Structure formats: C-alpha cells, structure tokens
Amino acid sequence: MSPRDKNAPRDVDTPVIIAAKSDVTLAQKDNSNTKKVFIKTYGCQMNVYDSERMADVLAPIGYAPVDKPDFADLVILNTCHIREKAAEKVYSELGRIRNHKIKNKPDMKVAVAGCVAQAEGAEIMRRAPVVDMVLGPQTYHKLPEMIAKVHRKSGEVLETEFDTIEKFDQLPKTRSVKGFTAFLTIQEGCDKFCTFCVVPYTRGAEVSRKVQQIVDEARDLARQGVREITLIGQNVNAYLGEGPDGTNWGLGELIRHVALIGGIDRIRFTTSHPRDMDDDLIRVIGEEPKLMPYLHLPIQSGSNKILRAMNRDHTYAHYKELIGKIRAARPELALSGDFIVGFPGETDADFEDTMKCVREVGYASSFSFKYSIRPGTPGASMPRQVPEDVKTERLKRLQDLLYTQQQDFNQSLIGKTLSVLVEGTARKGSQLFGRSPYITGTHFDGPESLIGTIVEVKILEAGRNSLIGVLAE
Ligand code: SAH
Ligand code: SF4
Ligand code: F3S
C-alpha cells in the first residue's frame, strides 16, 4: 500500500512506508548531521498512527524519514501479531535488513516495535541478533533514551511496559503530517478478550485519552491542512474519556466536539464493537453531517454458537437489530465488516449462518480471514480445529459473495454525485485522485489546484475497488 493510500481501509498484511515529504528530504540532504530513519509499518491503523508519532519523537534528535532501508542509520519495523503470517514476515524482513546492514551500512541500528515486539520481545532478540532495540506499542516515546543507550553501551534494549497515559502525555504536541487526511488515536487496548485474538495481550487494557488532548491534536492537524480525521482505537466506540467538565464522555459526545473544529470537514471512526454501539453514538451517526456515512462494524461469524465460543458476547439477532437502528438513523450509510472462517468447532451449518448473515446484512466492503491459531489465546487450545483445506474452501465461497456485494455497491453509485476529498494526482496520467464518503478511491479529470479541496464528482464507472467520474457542474 503506498503512502497515498495510507488512510484506505487497511489490509493488515500490506506494509506502509513512512517517508518524508520530498522537499524535507531535499532540504536536509546536505546537512551531514541529519540521520536517516526508515520505518516500515505492518498491521492496523493504530500502527500507522504509531509510526507517524515515532517519526515525530525522532525529529528533535535529528532523524529524518527515508523510504528505503539501504543507507538508513536507523531501521524500525513496526510489527503486527494478529495472524501467524503477519508475525512471521518480521523474521524474513529482519534477514533482508541484516544483509543491507552488512553490505551498505555496518553501523545501522535496528529496532523492532509494535505488537510482535510486545508479544515475543525476548524471542526476537534470540532469533535475530541484528536487532538492537525491542519496544512495545506503549513505549515508543522512550525511543531517544533507548537509542542513546544503544550507542553508549552497544547493548540490547528491551522496553515492553504498559503505560499508555504516560506515552500520550510525553509525545510531541505537534505532529508532522502530510496530506489532507490523518488518523488520530483516541483509545487504545482491549478488554474484550475474544478467544481468537492477541490484541488484549499486545496492547493492554482499554485506555481513553482526554477529550482536550484529542481536540488539541485535531486542531493542530486542521492548522496543518488536514480536512479529514479518522478517530481510531482497537475498540473505538468503547471510548470513555475525561471531558473538560470533569465527567467521562462517550464517543458520540467527542465526535460532536471534534466536528466544531473549523477546517475539519470529514470525520470517521474505526474499529467499533457491536457491544459498545450506544444510542447516543447512533444519534450522532444520524445527525452529524461531518460524519461520513460509512461504518466498519465487524461481526466475525453469523453463528450464535461460534459467536459464543469467540466470546463476542452478542448474538446475530442483536447485531441485526443494531444495523436496523443505524440504517434507520442514516439510510445512506454503507457497512463494512470483518469475518473469520474456520474458528474451532465451526461446522458447515455454522459457516452457512455466516453466509446468511452476509446475504441479509449486505456489505459495501469487508475483510475476511482464515482463523489463525495464536499462541496464548484460548482458541489455540480449543478442540475441533478446522482443517486448512476446509478453511480455504469456506474463505473462497465467502469472499466470492463479499466481493460481489462490494462490486454491486460500487455499481449502485453510478449516476450519483458524491463528494470527493482530492488527495493528489493519480499514479497514471493526468487524473486527480480522491476518496468518496465510502472511502472508495475515485479518479476524475481536473486541475491540480483542486488538490486538498472537496469537490462533487458524478460517478460514471465502477470497479470493485475504485470509481471513475467527472467533476459535476
Ligand atoms: N477490535 C476489532 C478487531 C481488531 S483485529 C474488532 O473487535 O472487531 C482485526 C481483525 O482481524 C478482526 O476483526 C478479525 O476479523 C481478524 N483477526 C483477529 N484475530 C484473528 C485470528 N487469530 N485469525 C484470523 N483473523 C483474526
Ligand atoms: Fe481483538 Fe476482540 Fe478486542 Fe477486537 S474486541 S481487538 S477482536 S479481542
Ligand atoms: Fe496487528 Fe497489533 Fe494492530 S496485532 S492489527 S498491529 S493492534
């Protein structure tokens, strides 16, 4: 996924590179004191945010981001532990980094950050001696201290404490952003303990930032030209943060507040859990025009038996009722979801319940995965693990249906006029590129002076992943 696409719905298996604005790189090229940091990001939006903040933490001590590891002074892999494939990628990448280091830059320092660092820090140090530093998601504000230690002692450094509040209090007050969209972490961690998931172990307990701290950060982003903010959290709708009046505010109230900030024209939030979708939030979804009509609300499975085994703590009926309420509040809203096939004990009938759920609910986009055994989670030791070939076949059937729905949804937009936030020029040709309210990449002809503005585009063609249109009169 290219930096341009950094705010697209995340396929957590595709890395993102944080690179400097080209003008910054040029300006700093001649400055021999400037050190180069290469940050490669795997995983979810939270990691994308964290990588940007790591770059902010490193800027005052003289590091500028670059988009290749080859001659970097410092390489940071910001990792994801969600599925086995994601975690294993780290070790193959470390092998490549080791070769770069030997060949190009023997004094290069290497750090592993993020959820793999949190889950298996000591193991990383053992398996990959090239690694100088390991830091969990709640400790990256300590990077300068850790780098100093590494340089002083040439020893290994491991930081995996949980102190989310300290981290947010110590991050630089201003962010270096490029582009017109930004993620803003408002909540971290998870108390839900779904039996398949590592997140409660890698990110710790649910913690919400204070309203004022979030509003200050959003204002800073607006000052820098950001027009669309996505409020993010592992369970973003479990947000309960201290408001300016000393009481705890929910996500609905926070969104109303962020919507008052001049310059911020579009707001999104992700990822929500069906259990935390309260009436106030549904009211805001219906009433707040700056909130985009697109909601990511994963169910994982349509079978009540599997939902129970997953510890999701709600039924399919509850989810459907919720969707009904949300769609009544905001009829044009499009839904996206996550699905897991082949959770232990999932029978053909359970899987058919998932297919039925997808047919009944209807999704404009989705992410779907084969269940991946994660060490230390309750699912790993459950009986009746589903054979790989059965998972593969179920995933294919599910994705055929989900992709058809996605294509149908995009086709239904043909002839409609949608607002598009213009993010830049398209990779090929002279077209402009932006995102619809439904985050679909949209291409159309227009002058570059429109970059950074929100324009009306009439949709003429629709593929599964993108739209083509013309500027509306
Ligand atoms: N907090 C979010 C999900 C975060 S993880 C929620 O509750 O919905 C993102 C997605 O990865 C999950 O929704 C799930 O579909 C998938 N996932 C998590 N653990 C997984 C595992 N062990 N195997 C396969 N997919 C998994
Ligand atoms: Fe994982 Fe469940 Fe928490 Fe989501 S709610 S992060 S799936 S444990
Ligand atoms: Fe991955 Fe950690 Fe996000 S495990 S999905 S990077 S919270």
XYZ file of C-alpha atoms and ligand atoms in Angstrom:
514
model
C 0.000 0.000 0.000
C 1.557 3.320 -0.999
C 1.737 6.329 1.338
C -1.031 7.916 -0.764
C -3.282 5.076 0.266
C -2.402 5.208 3.927
C -5.902 6.093 5.013
C -7.607 3.485 2.881
C -9.285 0.618 4.698
C -6.326 -1.376 5.980
C -5.394 -4.762 4.704
C -3.265 -5.552 7.709
C -0.988 -7.820 5.703
C 0.285 -4.986 3.472
C 3.059 -2.796 4.886
C 3.121 1.016 4.764
C 6.313 3.051 4.491
C 6.538 6.345 6.333
C 8.667 8.647 4.198
C 9.439 12.330 4.441
C 7.841 14.918 2.177
C 10.240 15.109 -0.747
C 11.002 18.783 -0.018
C 12.115 17.917 3.517
C 14.445 15.214 2.187
C 15.978 17.614 -0.320
C 16.402 20.410 2.188
C 18.140 18.080 4.584
C 20.307 16.224 2.086
C 23.304 18.479 2.549
C 23.055 18.560 6.286
C 25.541 15.934 7.418
C 24.140 15.994 10.959
C 20.807 14.670 9.783
C 20.394 10.989 10.390
C 18.029 8.842 8.382
C 15.295 6.619 9.777
C 13.397 4.057 7.748
C 10.095 2.978 9.323
C 8.150 0.074 7.869
C 4.652 -0.412 9.193
C 2.662 -3.619 9.289
C -0.801 -4.122 10.745
C -3.706 -1.856 11.527
C -4.364 1.902 11.572
C -3.089 2.066 15.157
C 0.344 1.060 13.906
C 0.191 3.627 11.075
C -0.512 6.306 13.686
C 2.245 4.994 15.968
C 4.793 5.043 13.126
C 3.982 8.671 12.356
C 4.378 9.502 16.035
C 7.706 7.652 16.215
C 8.904 9.886 13.380
C 7.700 12.904 15.450
C 9.594 11.640 18.512
C 12.778 11.181 16.457
C 12.690 14.528 14.595
C 14.004 16.645 17.528
C 17.050 14.373 17.856
C 17.899 14.815 14.192
C 16.280 11.911 12.332
C 14.501 12.443 9.019
C 12.383 9.662 7.475
C 13.532 7.975 4.255
C 11.710 5.498 2.040
C 14.430 2.834 1.669
C 16.348 0.919 4.331
C 19.624 0.736 2.381
C 21.576 3.636 3.882
C 19.393 4.393 6.895
C 21.073 4.989 10.255
C 18.069 3.502 11.995
C 15.525 0.966 10.738
C 12.299 0.441 12.660
C 9.918 -2.391 11.872
C 6.525 -1.602 13.409
C 5.025 -5.046 13.537
C 1.696 -6.873 13.725
C 0.958 -10.104 15.584
C -2.658 -10.611 14.566
C -2.147 -13.686 12.368
C 0.735 -16.129 12.043
C 1.590 -14.877 8.553
C 1.858 -11.276 9.793
C 4.195 -12.236 12.630
C 6.438 -14.457 10.515
C 7.001 -11.634 8.000
C 9.060 -9.828 10.619
C 11.743 -12.501 10.691
C 12.123 -12.644 6.907
C 12.319 -8.836 6.792
C 14.988 -8.889 9.528
C 17.004 -11.266 7.359
C 16.907 -8.752 4.489
C 17.778 -5.877 6.840
C 20.770 -7.837 8.109
C 22.045 -8.181 4.543
C 21.544 -4.441 3.915
C 23.431 -3.683 7.075
C 26.404 -5.899 6.246
C 26.555 -4.679 2.639
C 25.752 -0.960 2.923
C 25.756 0.367 6.445
C 27.566 -1.629 9.167
C 26.719 0.948 11.871
C 22.967 0.799 11.125
C 20.780 0.320 14.224
C 17.701 -1.891 14.068
C 14.564 -1.640 16.207
C 11.504 -3.867 16.318
C 8.392 -2.081 17.575
C 4.679 -2.886 17.729
C 2.730 -5.981 18.612
C 5.267 -8.698 17.748
C 7.779 -6.794 19.881
C 5.293 -6.812 22.757
C 4.367 -10.479 22.339
C 7.774 -12.020 21.750
C 10.461 -9.439 22.525
C 12.991 -11.810 24.080
C 12.416 -14.353 21.292
C 13.212 -11.649 18.690
C 16.477 -10.814 20.427
C 17.351 -14.526 20.447
C 16.316 -15.328 16.861
C 17.628 -12.127 15.244
C 20.895 -10.839 16.748
C 20.788 -7.952 14.227
C 18.118 -6.327 16.455
C 19.428 -3.627 18.830
C 16.132 -2.492 20.363
C 12.723 -4.000 21.026
C 9.900 -1.690 22.059
C 6.215 -2.418 22.655
C 3.379 -0.155 21.447
C 3.236 1.786 24.737
C 6.918 2.673 24.988
C 7.927 4.374 21.758
C 8.082 7.809 23.394
C 11.248 6.411 25.015
C 12.994 5.918 21.652
C 15.547 8.745 22.113
C 16.542 7.324 25.506
C 16.822 3.833 24.045
C 18.884 4.982 21.064
C 21.261 6.779 23.431
C 21.617 3.581 25.481
C 22.349 1.514 22.390
C 25.036 3.982 21.269
C 26.557 4.193 24.734
C 26.739 0.511 25.503
C 26.247 -1.121 22.125
C 23.947 -3.391 24.124
C 20.435 -4.640 23.568
C 17.444 -2.705 24.841
C 14.001 -4.120 25.544
C 11.023 -1.960 26.622
C 7.603 -3.563 26.873
C 5.954 -1.776 29.801
C 2.277 -0.751 29.553
C 1.778 2.903 30.325
C -0.499 4.340 27.685
C -1.256 7.539 29.583
C 2.430 8.345 30.063
C 3.049 7.752 26.369
C 0.370 10.186 25.203
C 1.425 12.810 27.767
C 5.012 12.646 26.533
C 4.532 12.653 22.773
C 5.402 15.913 20.979
C 2.418 18.294 20.969
C 2.608 18.934 17.270
C 2.583 16.318 14.542
C 4.332 16.376 11.216
C 1.610 15.438 8.745
C 1.499 15.258 5.011
C -1.674 15.162 3.009
C -5.224 16.035 3.901
C -6.275 13.010 5.916
C -4.974 11.753 9.233
C -5.545 9.079 11.839
C -5.925 10.182 15.432
C -5.710 7.566 18.197
C -8.321 8.289 20.879
C -8.444 4.923 22.616
C -6.030 2.030 22.903
C -6.138 -1.509 24.122
C -8.882 -4.021 24.565
C -10.743 -5.628 27.483
C -12.912 -7.886 25.341
C -10.686 -10.965 25.104
C -12.201 -12.535 22.024
C -10.850 -16.061 22.203
C -9.054 -15.850 18.821
C -7.306 -12.512 19.354
C -3.885 -11.361 20.591
C -4.711 -7.655 20.886
C -5.621 -7.606 24.621
C -2.183 -9.119 25.297
C -0.170 -6.934 22.923
C -1.919 -3.610 23.549
C -3.050 -3.978 27.143
C -6.254 -2.760 28.797
C -8.682 -0.235 27.263
C -7.448 3.311 27.911
C -9.041 6.507 26.570
C -7.266 9.824 26.043
C -8.710 13.023 27.498
C -11.123 15.000 25.303
C -8.945 18.117 25.488
C -5.814 16.275 24.380
C -7.682 14.866 21.367
C -9.240 18.213 20.448
C -5.826 19.932 20.680
C -4.316 17.311 18.392
C -7.227 17.645 15.934
C -6.815 21.456 15.911
C -3.100 21.063 15.213
C -3.941 18.749 12.307
C -6.507 21.236 10.952
C -3.908 24.034 11.147
C -1.624 21.905 9.001
C -4.296 21.478 6.329
C -5.847 18.158 7.342
C -9.512 18.046 6.339
C -10.479 14.517 7.246
C -9.771 12.848 10.575
C -10.308 9.189 11.382
C -10.622 8.672 15.128
C -9.088 5.297 15.843
C -8.945 2.727 18.605
C -8.955 -1.059 18.936
C -12.470 -0.584 20.325
C -13.065 2.995 19.387
C -16.700 3.057 20.469
C -15.708 1.911 23.967
C -14.164 5.397 24.214
C -14.823 6.940 27.621
C -12.504 9.865 28.196
C -12.377 12.700 30.685
C -14.245 15.711 29.288
C -13.488 19.378 30.018
C -16.302 19.322 32.604
C -14.613 16.521 34.559
C -17.191 13.875 33.603
C -16.473 10.979 31.259
C -17.576 11.480 27.655
C -18.545 8.776 25.204
C -17.608 8.659 21.525
C -20.819 10.417 20.405
C -20.071 13.471 22.557
C -16.418 13.504 21.453
C -17.444 13.467 17.769
C -19.823 16.427 18.323
C -16.883 18.307 19.822
C -14.370 17.444 17.087
C -16.989 18.437 14.497
C -16.878 22.005 15.874
C -13.267 22.428 14.733
C -13.052 24.693 11.693
C -11.219 23.125 8.736
C -12.135 19.563 9.714
C -14.862 18.681 7.218
C -14.946 14.920 7.407
C -14.845 12.606 10.405
C -14.659 8.824 10.518
C -14.102 6.367 13.356
C -12.864 2.790 13.483
C -12.940 -0.030 14.722
C -16.242 -0.424 16.524
C -17.505 -3.393 18.500
C -21.226 -4.240 18.311
C -21.390 -4.374 22.128
C -20.368 -0.723 22.509
C -22.690 0.838 19.922
C -24.788 3.009 22.235
C -27.868 5.112 21.408
C -26.004 8.417 21.649
C -23.486 7.272 19.040
C -26.321 6.136 16.754
C -27.932 9.574 17.209
C -24.679 11.274 16.166
C -24.402 8.972 13.146
C -27.864 10.210 12.144
C -27.343 13.877 12.932
C -23.733 14.900 12.305
C -23.189 15.853 8.648
C -19.373 15.837 9.015
C -19.507 12.171 9.970
C -19.080 10.071 6.815
C -21.850 7.548 6.079
C -19.570 4.544 6.355
C -19.293 2.231 9.338
C -16.920 -0.651 9.995
C -18.773 -2.954 12.376
C -17.277 -6.458 12.423
C -19.353 -9.477 13.408
C -16.757 -12.227 12.617
C -19.366 -15.021 12.337
C -23.111 -15.318 11.764
C -23.432 -18.379 14.017
C -24.552 -17.794 17.593
C -22.668 -20.895 18.710
C -19.421 -19.575 17.217
C -20.035 -16.029 18.474
C -20.352 -17.507 21.961
C -17.171 -19.590 21.557
C -15.390 -16.458 20.320
C -16.567 -14.596 23.454
C -18.050 -11.828 21.304
C -20.839 -11.533 23.896
C -23.687 -10.795 21.487
C -25.918 -12.759 19.133
C -26.585 -12.413 15.431
C -30.086 -11.109 16.283
C -28.536 -8.329 18.396
C -26.222 -7.351 15.533
C -29.087 -7.279 13.018
C -31.217 -5.182 15.328
C -28.321 -2.768 15.750
C -27.806 -2.483 11.981
C -31.542 -1.802 11.626
C -31.339 1.093 14.119
C -28.225 2.551 12.487
C -29.697 2.358 8.987
C -32.920 3.970 10.207
C -30.817 6.848 11.605
C -28.701 7.191 8.431
C -30.273 5.470 5.411
C -27.361 6.137 3.009
C -24.853 4.518 5.381
C -22.635 1.775 3.919
C -21.377 -1.046 6.103
C -18.099 -2.860 6.215
C -17.180 -5.896 8.298
C -14.559 -8.435 9.311
C -15.126 -12.186 9.119
C -13.206 -15.214 10.330
C -13.820 -18.638 8.800
C -12.771 -21.923 10.359
C -12.827 -20.938 14.026
C -12.512 -24.160 16.121
C -15.790 -26.085 16.079
C -17.195 -24.257 13.041
C -19.388 -26.762 11.165
C -20.781 -26.438 7.645
C -24.044 -25.255 9.221
C -22.232 -22.563 11.257
C -20.479 -21.387 8.137
C -23.814 -21.253 6.289
C -25.033 -18.942 9.086
C -22.156 -16.572 8.201
C -23.147 -16.691 4.517
C -26.758 -15.986 5.518
C -25.624 -13.040 7.659
C -23.717 -11.541 4.718
C -26.688 -12.010 2.378
C -29.110 -10.467 4.881
C -26.979 -7.550 6.068
C -25.172 -6.618 2.826
C -21.636 -5.175 2.969
C -20.096 -2.428 0.840
C -16.623 -3.672 1.766
C -15.068 -6.237 4.044
C -12.023 -8.062 5.331
C -12.160 -11.830 5.700
C -9.620 -14.250 7.090
C -8.941 -17.885 7.783
C -8.731 -18.460 11.522
C -5.072 -18.395 12.542
C -4.023 -20.088 15.787
C -2.382 -17.532 18.075
C -0.198 -18.807 20.913
C -1.533 -17.949 24.361
C -5.122 -17.275 23.246
C -7.939 -19.608 24.414
C -8.789 -20.513 20.789
C -5.374 -22.128 20.347
C -6.186 -24.954 22.748
C -9.815 -25.474 21.717
C -10.753 -28.895 20.356
C -12.129 -29.447 16.817
C -9.672 -27.204 14.958
C -10.829 -26.908 11.361
C -8.571 -28.422 8.649
C -6.760 -25.941 6.406
C -8.413 -27.125 3.179
C -11.873 -26.606 4.686
C -10.891 -23.065 5.758
C -9.573 -22.354 2.261
C -12.778 -23.521 0.618
C -15.007 -21.574 3.028
C -12.947 -18.413 2.635
C -13.264 -18.639 -1.133
C -17.049 -19.021 -1.001
C -17.376 -16.169 1.477
C -15.105 -13.856 -0.500
C -16.959 -14.604 -3.748
C -20.116 -13.353 -2.053
C -18.491 -10.379 -0.304
C -16.667 -9.224 -3.444
C -19.881 -9.465 -5.467
C -21.602 -7.292 -2.871
C -18.740 -4.791 -2.995
C -18.941 -4.646 -6.791
C -22.742 -4.280 -6.646
C -22.481 -1.484 -4.091
C -19.984 0.427 -6.239
C -22.170 -0.111 -9.333
C -25.133 1.328 -7.428
C -23.200 4.609 -7.207
C -23.121 5.060 -10.999
C -25.082 8.169 -11.921
C -24.856 9.551 -8.365
C -22.896 12.669 -7.426
C -20.539 12.108 -4.478
C -18.338 14.468 -2.523
C -14.669 13.601 -3.008
C -11.724 14.855 -0.953
C -8.990 15.332 -3.561
C -5.761 13.845 -2.209
C -3.471 14.222 -5.232
C -2.861 13.153 -8.782
C -3.451 9.590 -9.837
C -0.420 7.421 -10.384
C -1.035 7.230 -14.114
C -1.998 10.045 -16.482
C -3.252 13.479 -15.571
C -6.187 12.389 -13.473
C -6.918 13.506 -9.948
C -7.387 11.013 -7.146
C -9.574 11.313 -4.069
C -11.879 9.416 -1.774
C -15.642 9.187 -1.743
C -17.618 9.313 1.520
C -17.379 5.489 1.378
C -13.532 5.682 1.191
C -13.596 4.321 -2.361
C -10.666 5.614 -4.428
C -12.155 7.894 -7.099
C -10.455 9.088 -10.312
C -11.511 12.036 -12.477
C -10.021 14.766 -14.678
C -9.451 18.176 -13.138
C -6.840 20.848 -12.423
C -4.216 20.252 -9.723
C -5.488 23.379 -7.963
C -8.309 21.178 -6.652
C -5.915 19.072 -4.545
C -6.884 19.463 -0.899
C -10.450 20.549 -1.659
C -13.705 18.652 -1.518
C -15.445 18.510 -4.889
C -18.615 16.957 -6.284
C -17.956 14.118 -8.717
C -20.565 12.387 -10.855
C -19.788 8.661 -10.962
C -19.663 7.128 -14.461
C -17.904 3.778 -13.965
C -17.351 1.465 -11.036
C -14.923 -1.404 -10.449
C -14.646 -3.496 -7.316
C -12.073 -1.188 -5.729
C -12.404 2.168 -7.447
C -14.706 4.634 -9.155
C -14.283 6.818 -12.230
C -16.238 10.034 -12.614
C -16.370 13.607 -13.885
C -16.483 16.872 -11.981
C -20.133 17.766 -11.512
C -21.317 21.125 -12.896
N -11.163 -4.720 17.530
C -11.617 -5.167 16.286
C -10.668 -6.074 15.530
C -9.208 -5.895 15.548
S -8.288 -7.175 14.779
C -12.927 -5.906 16.485
O -13.237 -6.370 17.556
O -13.622 -6.085 15.514
C -8.831 -7.048 13.090
C -9.459 -8.290 12.548
O -8.517 -9.323 12.424
C -10.556 -8.886 13.402
O -11.770 -8.229 13.243
C -10.610 -10.311 12.934
O -11.508 -10.451 11.861
C -9.192 -10.554 12.455
N -8.488 -11.470 13.366
C -8.112 -11.232 14.636
N -7.513 -12.319 15.161
C -7.514 -13.271 14.201
C -7.056 -14.621 14.136
N -6.493 -15.207 15.179
N -7.228 -15.284 12.966
C -7.807 -14.697 11.909
N -8.260 -13.435 11.916
C -8.124 -12.727 13.047
Fe -9.441 -8.481 19.412
Fe -11.943 -8.845 20.166
Fe -10.506 -6.891 21.221
Fe -11.302 -6.730 18.692
S -12.640 -6.768 20.501
S -9.273 -6.259 19.476
S -11.193 -8.829 18.028
S -10.154 -9.070 21.484
Fe -1.781 -6.034 14.431
Fe -1.332 -5.002 16.777
Fe -2.954 -3.795 15.078
S -1.579 -7.133 16.339
S -3.824 -5.476 13.921
S -0.795 -4.101 14.813
S -3.176 -3.881 17.283
